[in-house]
Tab-separated table of N, CA, C and O in Angstrom:
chain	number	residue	atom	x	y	z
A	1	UNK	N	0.831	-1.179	0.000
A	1	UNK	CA	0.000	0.000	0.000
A	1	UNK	C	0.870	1.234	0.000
A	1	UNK	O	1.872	1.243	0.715
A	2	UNK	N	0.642	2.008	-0.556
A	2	UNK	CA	1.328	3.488	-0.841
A	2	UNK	C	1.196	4.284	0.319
A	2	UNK	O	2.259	4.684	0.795
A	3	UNK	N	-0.437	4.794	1.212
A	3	UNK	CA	-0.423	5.248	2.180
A	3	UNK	C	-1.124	6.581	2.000
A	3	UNK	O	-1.008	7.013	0.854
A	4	UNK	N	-1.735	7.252	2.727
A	4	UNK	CA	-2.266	8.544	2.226
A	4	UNK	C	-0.999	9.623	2.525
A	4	UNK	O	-0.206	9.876	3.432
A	5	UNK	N	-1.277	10.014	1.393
A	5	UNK	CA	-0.422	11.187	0.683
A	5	UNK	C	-0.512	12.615	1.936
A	5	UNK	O	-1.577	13.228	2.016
A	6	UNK	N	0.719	13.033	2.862
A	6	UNK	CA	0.277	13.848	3.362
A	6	UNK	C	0.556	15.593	2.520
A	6	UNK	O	1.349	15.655	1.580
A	7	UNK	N	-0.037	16.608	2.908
A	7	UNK	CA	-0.002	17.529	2.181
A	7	UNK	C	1.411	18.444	2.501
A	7	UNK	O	2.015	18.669	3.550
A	8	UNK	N	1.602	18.788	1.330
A	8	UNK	CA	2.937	19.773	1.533
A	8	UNK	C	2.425	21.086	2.283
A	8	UNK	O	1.461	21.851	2.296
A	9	UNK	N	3.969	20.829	3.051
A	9	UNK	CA	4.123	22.277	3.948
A	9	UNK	C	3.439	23.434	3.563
A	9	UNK	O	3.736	23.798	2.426
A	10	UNK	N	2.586	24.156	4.168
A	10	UNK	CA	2.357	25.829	3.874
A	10	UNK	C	1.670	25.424	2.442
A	10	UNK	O	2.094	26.122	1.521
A	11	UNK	N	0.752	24.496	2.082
A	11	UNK	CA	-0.491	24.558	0.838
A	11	UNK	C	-1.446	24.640	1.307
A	11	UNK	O	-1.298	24.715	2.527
A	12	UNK	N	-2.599	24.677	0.967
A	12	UNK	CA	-3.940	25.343	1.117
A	12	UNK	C	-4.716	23.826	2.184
A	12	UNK	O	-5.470	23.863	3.156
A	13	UNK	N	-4.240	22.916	1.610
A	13	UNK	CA	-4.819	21.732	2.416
A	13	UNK	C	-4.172	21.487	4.047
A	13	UNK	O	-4.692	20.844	4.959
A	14	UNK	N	-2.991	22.164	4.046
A	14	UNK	CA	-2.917	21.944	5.364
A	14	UNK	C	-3.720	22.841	6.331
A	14	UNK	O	-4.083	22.408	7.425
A	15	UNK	N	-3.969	23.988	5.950
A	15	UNK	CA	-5.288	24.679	6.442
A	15	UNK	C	-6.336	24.173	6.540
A	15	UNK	O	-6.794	24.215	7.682
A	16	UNK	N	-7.114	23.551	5.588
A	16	UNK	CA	-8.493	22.814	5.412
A	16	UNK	C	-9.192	22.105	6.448
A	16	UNK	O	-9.410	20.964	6.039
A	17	UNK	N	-9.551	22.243	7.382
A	17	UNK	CA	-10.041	21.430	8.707
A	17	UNK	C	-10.588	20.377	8.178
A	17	UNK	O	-10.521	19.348	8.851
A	18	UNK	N	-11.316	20.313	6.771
A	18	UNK	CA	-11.809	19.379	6.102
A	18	UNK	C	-11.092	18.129	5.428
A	18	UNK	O	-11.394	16.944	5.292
A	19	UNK	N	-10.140	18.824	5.110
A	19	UNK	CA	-9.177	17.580	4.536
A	19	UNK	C	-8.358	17.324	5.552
A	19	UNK	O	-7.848	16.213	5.405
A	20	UNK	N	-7.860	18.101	6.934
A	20	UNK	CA	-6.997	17.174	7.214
A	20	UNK	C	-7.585	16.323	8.142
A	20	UNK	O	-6.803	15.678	8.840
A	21	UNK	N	-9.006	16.137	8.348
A	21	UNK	CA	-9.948	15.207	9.262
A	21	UNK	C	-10.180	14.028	8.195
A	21	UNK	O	-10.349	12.830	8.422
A	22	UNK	N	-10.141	14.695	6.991
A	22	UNK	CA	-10.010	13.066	5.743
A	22	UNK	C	-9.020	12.421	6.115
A	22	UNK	O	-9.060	11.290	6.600
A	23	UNK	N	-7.620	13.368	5.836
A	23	UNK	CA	-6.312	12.476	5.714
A	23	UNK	C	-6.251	11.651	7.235
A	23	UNK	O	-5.951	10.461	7.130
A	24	UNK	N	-6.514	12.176	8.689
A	24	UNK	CA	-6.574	11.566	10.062
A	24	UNK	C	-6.943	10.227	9.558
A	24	UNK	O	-6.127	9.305	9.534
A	25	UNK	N	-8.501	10.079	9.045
A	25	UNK	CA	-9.742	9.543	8.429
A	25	UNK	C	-9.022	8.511	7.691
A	25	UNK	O	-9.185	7.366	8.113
A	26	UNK	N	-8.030	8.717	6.374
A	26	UNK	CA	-7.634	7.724	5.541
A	26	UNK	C	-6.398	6.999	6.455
A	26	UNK	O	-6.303	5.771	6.451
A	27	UNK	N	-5.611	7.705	7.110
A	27	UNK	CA	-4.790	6.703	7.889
A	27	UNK	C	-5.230	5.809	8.859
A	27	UNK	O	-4.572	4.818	9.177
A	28	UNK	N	-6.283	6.095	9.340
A	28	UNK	CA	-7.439	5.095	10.190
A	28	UNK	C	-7.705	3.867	9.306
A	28	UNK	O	-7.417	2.677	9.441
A	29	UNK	N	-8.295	4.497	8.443
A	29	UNK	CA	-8.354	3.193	7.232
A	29	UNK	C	-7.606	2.032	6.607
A	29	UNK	O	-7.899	0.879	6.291
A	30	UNK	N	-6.305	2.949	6.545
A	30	UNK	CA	-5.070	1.806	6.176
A	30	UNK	C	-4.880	0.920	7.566
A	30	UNK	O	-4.652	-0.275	7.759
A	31	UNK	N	-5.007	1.654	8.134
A	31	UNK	CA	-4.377	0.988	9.961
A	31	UNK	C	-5.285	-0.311	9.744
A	31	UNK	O	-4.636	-1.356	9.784
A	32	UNK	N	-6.678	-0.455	9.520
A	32	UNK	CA	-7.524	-1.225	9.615
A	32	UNK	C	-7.396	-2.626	8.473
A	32	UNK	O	-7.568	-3.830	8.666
A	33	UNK	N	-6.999	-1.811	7.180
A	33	UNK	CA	-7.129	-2.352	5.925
A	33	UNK	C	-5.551	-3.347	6.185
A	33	UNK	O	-5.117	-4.094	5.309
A	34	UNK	N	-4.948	-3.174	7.390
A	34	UNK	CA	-3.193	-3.415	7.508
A	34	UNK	C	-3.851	-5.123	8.160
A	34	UNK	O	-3.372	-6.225	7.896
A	35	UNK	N	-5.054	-4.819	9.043
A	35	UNK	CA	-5.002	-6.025	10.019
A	35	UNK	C	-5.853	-7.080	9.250
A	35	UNK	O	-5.668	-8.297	9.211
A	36	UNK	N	-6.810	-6.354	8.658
A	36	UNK	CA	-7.378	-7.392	7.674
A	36	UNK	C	-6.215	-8.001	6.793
A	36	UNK	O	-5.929	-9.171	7.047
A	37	UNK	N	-5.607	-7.455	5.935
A	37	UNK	CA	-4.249	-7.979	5.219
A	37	UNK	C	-3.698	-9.285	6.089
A	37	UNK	O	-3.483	-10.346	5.504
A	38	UNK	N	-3.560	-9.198	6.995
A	38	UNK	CA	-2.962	-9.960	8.285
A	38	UNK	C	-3.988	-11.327	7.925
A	38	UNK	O	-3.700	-12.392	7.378
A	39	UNK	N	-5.068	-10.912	8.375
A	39	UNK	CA	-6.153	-12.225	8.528
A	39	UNK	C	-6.063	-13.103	6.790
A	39	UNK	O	-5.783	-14.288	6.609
A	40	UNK	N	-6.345	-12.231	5.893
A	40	UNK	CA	-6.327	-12.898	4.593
A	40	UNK	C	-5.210	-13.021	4.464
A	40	UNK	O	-5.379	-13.198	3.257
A	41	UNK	N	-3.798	-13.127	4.605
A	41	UNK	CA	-2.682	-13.761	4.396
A	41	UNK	C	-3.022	-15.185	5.478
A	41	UNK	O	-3.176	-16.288	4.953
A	42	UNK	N	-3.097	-15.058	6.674
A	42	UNK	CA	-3.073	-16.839	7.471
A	42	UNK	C	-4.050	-17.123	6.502
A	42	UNK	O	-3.514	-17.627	5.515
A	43	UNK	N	-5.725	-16.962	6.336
A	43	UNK	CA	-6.619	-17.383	5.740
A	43	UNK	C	-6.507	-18.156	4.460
A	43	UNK	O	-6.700	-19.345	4.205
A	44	UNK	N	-6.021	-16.802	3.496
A	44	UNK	CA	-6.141	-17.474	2.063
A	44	UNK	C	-4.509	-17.138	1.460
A	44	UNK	O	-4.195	-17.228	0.273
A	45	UNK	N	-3.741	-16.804	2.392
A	45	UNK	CA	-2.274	-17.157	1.918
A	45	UNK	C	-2.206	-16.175	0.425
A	45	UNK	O	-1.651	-16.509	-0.621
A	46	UNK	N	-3.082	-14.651	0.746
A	46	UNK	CA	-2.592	-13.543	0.102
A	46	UNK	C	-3.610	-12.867	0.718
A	46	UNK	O	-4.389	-13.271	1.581
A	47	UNK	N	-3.496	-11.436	0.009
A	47	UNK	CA	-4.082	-10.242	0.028
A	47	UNK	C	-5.014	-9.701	-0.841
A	47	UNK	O	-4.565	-9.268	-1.903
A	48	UNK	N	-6.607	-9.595	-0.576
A	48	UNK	CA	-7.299	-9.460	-1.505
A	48	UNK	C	-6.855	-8.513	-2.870
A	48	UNK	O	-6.104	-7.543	-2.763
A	49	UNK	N	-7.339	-8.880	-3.923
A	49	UNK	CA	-6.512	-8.209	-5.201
A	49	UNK	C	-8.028	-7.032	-5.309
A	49	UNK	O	-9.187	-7.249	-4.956
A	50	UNK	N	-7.449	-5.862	-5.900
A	50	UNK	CA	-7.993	-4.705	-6.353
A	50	UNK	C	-9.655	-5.170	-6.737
A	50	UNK	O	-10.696	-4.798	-6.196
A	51	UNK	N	-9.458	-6.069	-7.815
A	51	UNK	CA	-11.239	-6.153	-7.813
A	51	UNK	C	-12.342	-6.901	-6.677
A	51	UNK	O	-13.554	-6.717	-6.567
A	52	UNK	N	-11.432	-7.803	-5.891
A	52	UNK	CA	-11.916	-8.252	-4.573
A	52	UNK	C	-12.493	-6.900	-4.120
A	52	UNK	O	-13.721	-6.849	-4.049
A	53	UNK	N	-11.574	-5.458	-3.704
A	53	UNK	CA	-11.953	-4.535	-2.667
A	53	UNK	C	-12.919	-3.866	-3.356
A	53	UNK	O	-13.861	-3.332	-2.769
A	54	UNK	N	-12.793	-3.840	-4.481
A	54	UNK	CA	-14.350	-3.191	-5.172
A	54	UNK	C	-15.100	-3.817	-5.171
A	54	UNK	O	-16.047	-3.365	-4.527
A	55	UNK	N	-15.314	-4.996	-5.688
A	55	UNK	CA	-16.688	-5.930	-4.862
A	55	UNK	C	-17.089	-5.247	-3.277
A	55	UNK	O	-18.068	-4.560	-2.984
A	56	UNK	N	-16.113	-5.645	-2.524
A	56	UNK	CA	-16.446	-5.002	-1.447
A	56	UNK	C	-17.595	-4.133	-1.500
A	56	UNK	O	-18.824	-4.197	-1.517
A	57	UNK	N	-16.295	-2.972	-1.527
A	57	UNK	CA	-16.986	-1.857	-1.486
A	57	UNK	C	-18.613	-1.523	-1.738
A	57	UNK	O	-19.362	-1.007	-0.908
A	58	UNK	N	-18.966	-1.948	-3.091
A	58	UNK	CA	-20.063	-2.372	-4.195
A	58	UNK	C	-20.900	-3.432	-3.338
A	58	UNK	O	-22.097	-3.304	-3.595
A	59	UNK	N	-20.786	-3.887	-2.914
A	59	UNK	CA	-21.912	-4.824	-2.092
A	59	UNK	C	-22.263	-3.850	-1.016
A	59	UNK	O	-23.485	-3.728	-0.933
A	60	UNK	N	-21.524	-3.031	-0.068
A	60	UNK	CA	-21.367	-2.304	1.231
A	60	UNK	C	-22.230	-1.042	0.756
A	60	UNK	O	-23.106	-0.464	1.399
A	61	UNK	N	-21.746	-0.749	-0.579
A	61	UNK	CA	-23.037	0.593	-0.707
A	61	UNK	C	-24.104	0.154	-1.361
A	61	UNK	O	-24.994	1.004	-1.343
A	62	UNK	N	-24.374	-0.748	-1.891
A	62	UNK	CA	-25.890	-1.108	-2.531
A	62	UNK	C	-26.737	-1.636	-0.894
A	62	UNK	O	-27.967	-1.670	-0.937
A	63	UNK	N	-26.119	-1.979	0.313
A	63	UNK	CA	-26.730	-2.042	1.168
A	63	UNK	C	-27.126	-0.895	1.957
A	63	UNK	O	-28.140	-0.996	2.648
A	64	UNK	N	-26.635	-0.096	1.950
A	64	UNK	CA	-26.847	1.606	2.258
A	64	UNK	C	-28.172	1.766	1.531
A	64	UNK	O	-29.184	2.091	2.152
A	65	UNK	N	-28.178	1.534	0.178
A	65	UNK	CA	-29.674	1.875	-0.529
A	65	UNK	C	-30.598	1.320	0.024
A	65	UNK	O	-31.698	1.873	0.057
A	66	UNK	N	-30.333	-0.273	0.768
A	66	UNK	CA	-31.516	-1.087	1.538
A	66	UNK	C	-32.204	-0.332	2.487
A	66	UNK	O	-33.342	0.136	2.461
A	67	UNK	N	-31.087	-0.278	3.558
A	67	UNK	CA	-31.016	1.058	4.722
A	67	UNK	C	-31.713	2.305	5.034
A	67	UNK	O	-32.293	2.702	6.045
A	68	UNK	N	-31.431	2.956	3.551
A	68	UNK	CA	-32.126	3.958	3.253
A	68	UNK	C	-33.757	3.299	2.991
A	68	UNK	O	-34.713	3.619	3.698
A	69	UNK	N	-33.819	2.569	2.122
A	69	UNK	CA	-35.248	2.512	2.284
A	69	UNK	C	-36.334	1.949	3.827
A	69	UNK	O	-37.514	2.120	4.133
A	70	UNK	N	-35.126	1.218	4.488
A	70	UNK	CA	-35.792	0.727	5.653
A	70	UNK	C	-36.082	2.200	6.884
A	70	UNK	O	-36.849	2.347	7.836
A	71	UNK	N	-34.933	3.154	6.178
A	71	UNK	CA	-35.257	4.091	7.177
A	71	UNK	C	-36.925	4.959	7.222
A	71	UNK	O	-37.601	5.316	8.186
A	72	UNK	N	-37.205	5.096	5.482
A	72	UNK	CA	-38.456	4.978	4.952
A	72	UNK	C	-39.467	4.582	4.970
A	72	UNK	O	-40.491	4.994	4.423
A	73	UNK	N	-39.200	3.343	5.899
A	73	UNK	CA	-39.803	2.022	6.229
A	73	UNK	C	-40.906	1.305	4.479
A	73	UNK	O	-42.123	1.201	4.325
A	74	UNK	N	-40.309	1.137	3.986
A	74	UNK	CA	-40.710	0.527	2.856
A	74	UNK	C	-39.787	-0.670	1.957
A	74	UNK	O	-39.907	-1.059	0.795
A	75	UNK	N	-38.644	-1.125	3.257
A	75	UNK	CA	-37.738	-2.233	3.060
A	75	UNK	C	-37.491	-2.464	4.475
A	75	UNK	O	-36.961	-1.693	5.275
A	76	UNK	N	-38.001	-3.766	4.695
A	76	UNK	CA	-37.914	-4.412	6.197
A	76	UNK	C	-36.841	-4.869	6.335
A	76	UNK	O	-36.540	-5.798	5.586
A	77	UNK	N	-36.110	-4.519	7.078
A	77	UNK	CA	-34.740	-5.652	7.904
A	77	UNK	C	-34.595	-5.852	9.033
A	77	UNK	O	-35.164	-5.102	9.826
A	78	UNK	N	-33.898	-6.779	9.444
A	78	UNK	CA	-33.810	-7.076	10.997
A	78	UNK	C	-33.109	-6.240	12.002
A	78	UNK	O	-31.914	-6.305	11.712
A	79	UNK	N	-33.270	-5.510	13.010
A	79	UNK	CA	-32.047	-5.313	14.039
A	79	UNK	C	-32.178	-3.724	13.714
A	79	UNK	O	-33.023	-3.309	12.921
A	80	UNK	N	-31.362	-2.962	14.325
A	80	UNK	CA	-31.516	-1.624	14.536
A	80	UNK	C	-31.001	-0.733	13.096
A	80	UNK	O	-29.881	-0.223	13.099
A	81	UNK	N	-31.686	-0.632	12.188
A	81	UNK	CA	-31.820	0.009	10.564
A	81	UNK	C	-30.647	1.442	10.849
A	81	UNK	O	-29.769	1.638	10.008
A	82	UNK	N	-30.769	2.446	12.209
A	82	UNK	CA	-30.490	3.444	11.862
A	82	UNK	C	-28.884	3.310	12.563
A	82	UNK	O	-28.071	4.234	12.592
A	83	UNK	N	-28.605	1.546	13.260
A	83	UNK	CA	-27.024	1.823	13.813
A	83	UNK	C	-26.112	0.993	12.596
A	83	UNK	O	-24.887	0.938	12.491
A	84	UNK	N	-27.001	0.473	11.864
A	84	UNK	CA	-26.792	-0.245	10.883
A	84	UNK	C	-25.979	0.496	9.915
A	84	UNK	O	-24.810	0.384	9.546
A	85	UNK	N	-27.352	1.624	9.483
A	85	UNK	CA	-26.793	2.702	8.410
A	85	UNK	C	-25.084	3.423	8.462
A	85	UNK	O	-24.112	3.357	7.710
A	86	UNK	N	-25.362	4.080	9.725
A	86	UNK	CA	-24.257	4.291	10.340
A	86	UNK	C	-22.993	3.539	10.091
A	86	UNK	O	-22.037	3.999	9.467
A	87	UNK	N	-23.054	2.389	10.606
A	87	UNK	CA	-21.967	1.683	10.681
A	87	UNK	C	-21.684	0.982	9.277
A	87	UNK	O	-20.681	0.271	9.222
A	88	UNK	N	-22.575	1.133	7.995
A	88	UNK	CA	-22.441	1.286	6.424
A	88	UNK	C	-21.826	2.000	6.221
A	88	UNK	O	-20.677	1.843	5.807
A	89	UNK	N	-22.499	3.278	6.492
A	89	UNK	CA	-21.915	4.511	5.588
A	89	UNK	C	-20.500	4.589	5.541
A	89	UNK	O	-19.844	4.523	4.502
A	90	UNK	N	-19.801	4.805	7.278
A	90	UNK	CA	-18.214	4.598	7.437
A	90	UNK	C	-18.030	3.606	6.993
A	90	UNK	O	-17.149	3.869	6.175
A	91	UNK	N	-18.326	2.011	6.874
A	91	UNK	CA	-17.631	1.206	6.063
A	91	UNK	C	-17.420	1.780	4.645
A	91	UNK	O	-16.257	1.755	4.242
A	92	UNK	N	-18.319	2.270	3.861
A	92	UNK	CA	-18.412	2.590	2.523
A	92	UNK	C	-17.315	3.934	2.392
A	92	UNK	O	-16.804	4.120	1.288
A	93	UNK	N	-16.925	4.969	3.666
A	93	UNK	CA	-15.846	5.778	3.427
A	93	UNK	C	-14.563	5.309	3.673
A	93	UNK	O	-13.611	6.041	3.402
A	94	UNK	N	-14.287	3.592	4.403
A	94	UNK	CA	-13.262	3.078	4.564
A	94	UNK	C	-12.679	2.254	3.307
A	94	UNK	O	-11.521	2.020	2.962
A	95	UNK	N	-13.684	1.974	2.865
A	95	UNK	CA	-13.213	1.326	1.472
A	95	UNK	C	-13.279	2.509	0.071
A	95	UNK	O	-13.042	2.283	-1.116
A	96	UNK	N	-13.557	3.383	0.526
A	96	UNK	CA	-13.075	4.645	-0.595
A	96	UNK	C	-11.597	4.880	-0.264
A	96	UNK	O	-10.752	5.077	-1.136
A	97	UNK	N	-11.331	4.847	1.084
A	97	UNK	CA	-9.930	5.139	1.296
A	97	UNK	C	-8.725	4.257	0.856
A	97	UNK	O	-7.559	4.580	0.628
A	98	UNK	N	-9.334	3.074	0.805
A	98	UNK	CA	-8.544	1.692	0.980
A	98	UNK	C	-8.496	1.393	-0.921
A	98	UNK	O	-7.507	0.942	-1.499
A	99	UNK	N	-9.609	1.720	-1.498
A	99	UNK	CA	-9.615	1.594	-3.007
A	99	UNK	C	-8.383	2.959	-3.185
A	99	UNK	O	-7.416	2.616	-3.866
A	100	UNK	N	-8.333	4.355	-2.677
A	100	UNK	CA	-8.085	5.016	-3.505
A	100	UNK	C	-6.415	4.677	-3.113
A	100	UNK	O	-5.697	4.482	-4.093
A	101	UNK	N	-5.787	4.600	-1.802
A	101	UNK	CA	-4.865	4.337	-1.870
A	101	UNK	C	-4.305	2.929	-2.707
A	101	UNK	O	-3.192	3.097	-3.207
A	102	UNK	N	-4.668	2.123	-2.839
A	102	UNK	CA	-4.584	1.036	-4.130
A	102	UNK	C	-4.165	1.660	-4.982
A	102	UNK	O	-2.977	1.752	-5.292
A	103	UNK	N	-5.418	2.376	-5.676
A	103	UNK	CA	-5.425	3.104	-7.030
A	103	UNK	C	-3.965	4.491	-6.928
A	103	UNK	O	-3.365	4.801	-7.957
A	104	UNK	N	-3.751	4.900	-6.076
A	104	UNK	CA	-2.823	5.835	-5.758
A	104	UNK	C	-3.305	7.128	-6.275
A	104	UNK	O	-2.929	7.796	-7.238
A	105	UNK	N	-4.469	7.367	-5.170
A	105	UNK	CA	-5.208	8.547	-5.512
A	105	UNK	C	-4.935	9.421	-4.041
A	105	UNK	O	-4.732	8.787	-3.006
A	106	UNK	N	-4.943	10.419	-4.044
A	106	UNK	CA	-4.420	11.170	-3.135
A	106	UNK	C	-6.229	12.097	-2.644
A	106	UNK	O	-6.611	13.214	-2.994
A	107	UNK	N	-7.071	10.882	-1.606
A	107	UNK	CA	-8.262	11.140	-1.626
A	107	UNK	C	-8.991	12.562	-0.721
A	107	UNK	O	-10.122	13.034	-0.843
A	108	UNK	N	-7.993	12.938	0.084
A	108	UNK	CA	-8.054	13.983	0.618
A	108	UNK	C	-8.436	15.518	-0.433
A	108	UNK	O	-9.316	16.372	-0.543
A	109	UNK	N	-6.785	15.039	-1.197
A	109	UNK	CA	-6.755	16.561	-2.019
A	109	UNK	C	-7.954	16.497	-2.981
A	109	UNK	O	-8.599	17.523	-3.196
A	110	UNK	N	-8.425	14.790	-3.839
A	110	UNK	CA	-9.312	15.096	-5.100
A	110	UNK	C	-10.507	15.189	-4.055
A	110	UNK	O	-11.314	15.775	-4.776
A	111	UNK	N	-11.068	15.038	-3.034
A	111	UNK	CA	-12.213	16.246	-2.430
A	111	UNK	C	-12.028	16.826	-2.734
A	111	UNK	O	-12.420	17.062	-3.877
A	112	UNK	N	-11.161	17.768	-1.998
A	112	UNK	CA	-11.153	19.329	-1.375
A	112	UNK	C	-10.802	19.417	-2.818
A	112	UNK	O	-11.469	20.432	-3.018
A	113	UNK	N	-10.313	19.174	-3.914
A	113	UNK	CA	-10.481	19.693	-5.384
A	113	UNK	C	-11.838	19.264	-6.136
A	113	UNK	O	-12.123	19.973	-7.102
A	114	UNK	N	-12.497	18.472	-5.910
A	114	UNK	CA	-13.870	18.318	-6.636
A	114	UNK	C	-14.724	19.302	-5.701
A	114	UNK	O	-15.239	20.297	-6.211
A	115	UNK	N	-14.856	19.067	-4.526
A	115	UNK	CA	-15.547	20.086	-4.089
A	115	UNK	C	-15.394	21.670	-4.229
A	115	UNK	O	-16.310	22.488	-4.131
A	116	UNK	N	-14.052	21.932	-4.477
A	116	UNK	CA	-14.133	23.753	-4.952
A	116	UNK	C	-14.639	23.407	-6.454
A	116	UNK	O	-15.382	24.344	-6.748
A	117	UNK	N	-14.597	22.719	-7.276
A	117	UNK	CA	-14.541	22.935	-8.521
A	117	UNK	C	-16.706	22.722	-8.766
A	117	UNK	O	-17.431	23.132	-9.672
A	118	UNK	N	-16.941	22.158	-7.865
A	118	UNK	CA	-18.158	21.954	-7.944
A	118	UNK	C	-18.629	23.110	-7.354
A	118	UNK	O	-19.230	23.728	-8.232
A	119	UNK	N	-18.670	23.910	-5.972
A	119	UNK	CA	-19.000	24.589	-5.870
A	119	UNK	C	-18.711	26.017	-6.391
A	119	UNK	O	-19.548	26.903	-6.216
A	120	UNK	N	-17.341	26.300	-7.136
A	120	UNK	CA	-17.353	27.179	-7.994
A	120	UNK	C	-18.728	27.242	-9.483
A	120	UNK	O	-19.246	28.233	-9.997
A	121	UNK	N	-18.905	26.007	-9.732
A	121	UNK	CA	-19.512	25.691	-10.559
A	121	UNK	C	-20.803	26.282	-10.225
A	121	UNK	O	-21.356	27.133	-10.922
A	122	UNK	N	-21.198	25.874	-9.293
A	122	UNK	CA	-22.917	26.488	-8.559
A	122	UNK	C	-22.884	27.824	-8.313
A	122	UNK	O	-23.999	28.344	-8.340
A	123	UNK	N	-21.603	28.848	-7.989
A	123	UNK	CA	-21.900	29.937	-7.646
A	123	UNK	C	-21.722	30.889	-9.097
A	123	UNK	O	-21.779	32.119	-9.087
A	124	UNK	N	-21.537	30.211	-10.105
A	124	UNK	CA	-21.718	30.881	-11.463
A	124	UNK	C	-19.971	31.359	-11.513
A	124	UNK	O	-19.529	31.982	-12.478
């Protein structure tokens, strides 16, 4: 794993309260994504490969859509729907972290850069 990318000295992201609670956020992730590695090496004598963690991922947020509708109550599931969601959603931002460092995406900065570029976009 590459690792999240921290931001250079005196740039705009080390200011960002927003990104640097991502980057905290993505090193949490690897820390996690380090011990699983651990288990699937004794287990299956490697490390899930890139399209394994997108499956992941991809199963973890199409259940968020369940969630959402149970919160609606118009999709029944068992057990507490709204600690459930919760504990989705952060899975689904742990495996954004864990895909992008794979991919060697630096997930902090392409926020805080999609988000100015989007909200420049809205304010004309």
């Amino acid at each position: 794993m590459t690792g999240i990318k921290s931001p250079a000295a005196g740039s705009a992201a080390e200011h960002d309260p927003d990104q640097q609670t991502l980057a905290g956020a993505g090193a949490t992730a690897l820390e996690v994504r380090a011990l699983y590695e651990q288990i699937e090496q004794r287990i299956l004598q490697r490390t899930w490969t890139l399209p394994e963690l997108a499956v992941g991922f991809t199963n973890d947020a199409a259940y968020v859509g369940r969630l959402v509708l149970a919160a609606e109550h118009t999709w029944d599931i068992d057990g507490d729907f709204d600690a459930e969601l919760k504990h989705k959603l952060a899975e689904c931002m742990w495996w954004l972290f864990v895909l992008a460092d794979r991919l060697d995406v630096d997930l902090p900065a392409a926020y805080a850069e999609t988000m100015q570029k989007i909200r420049d976009g809205l304010r004309g």
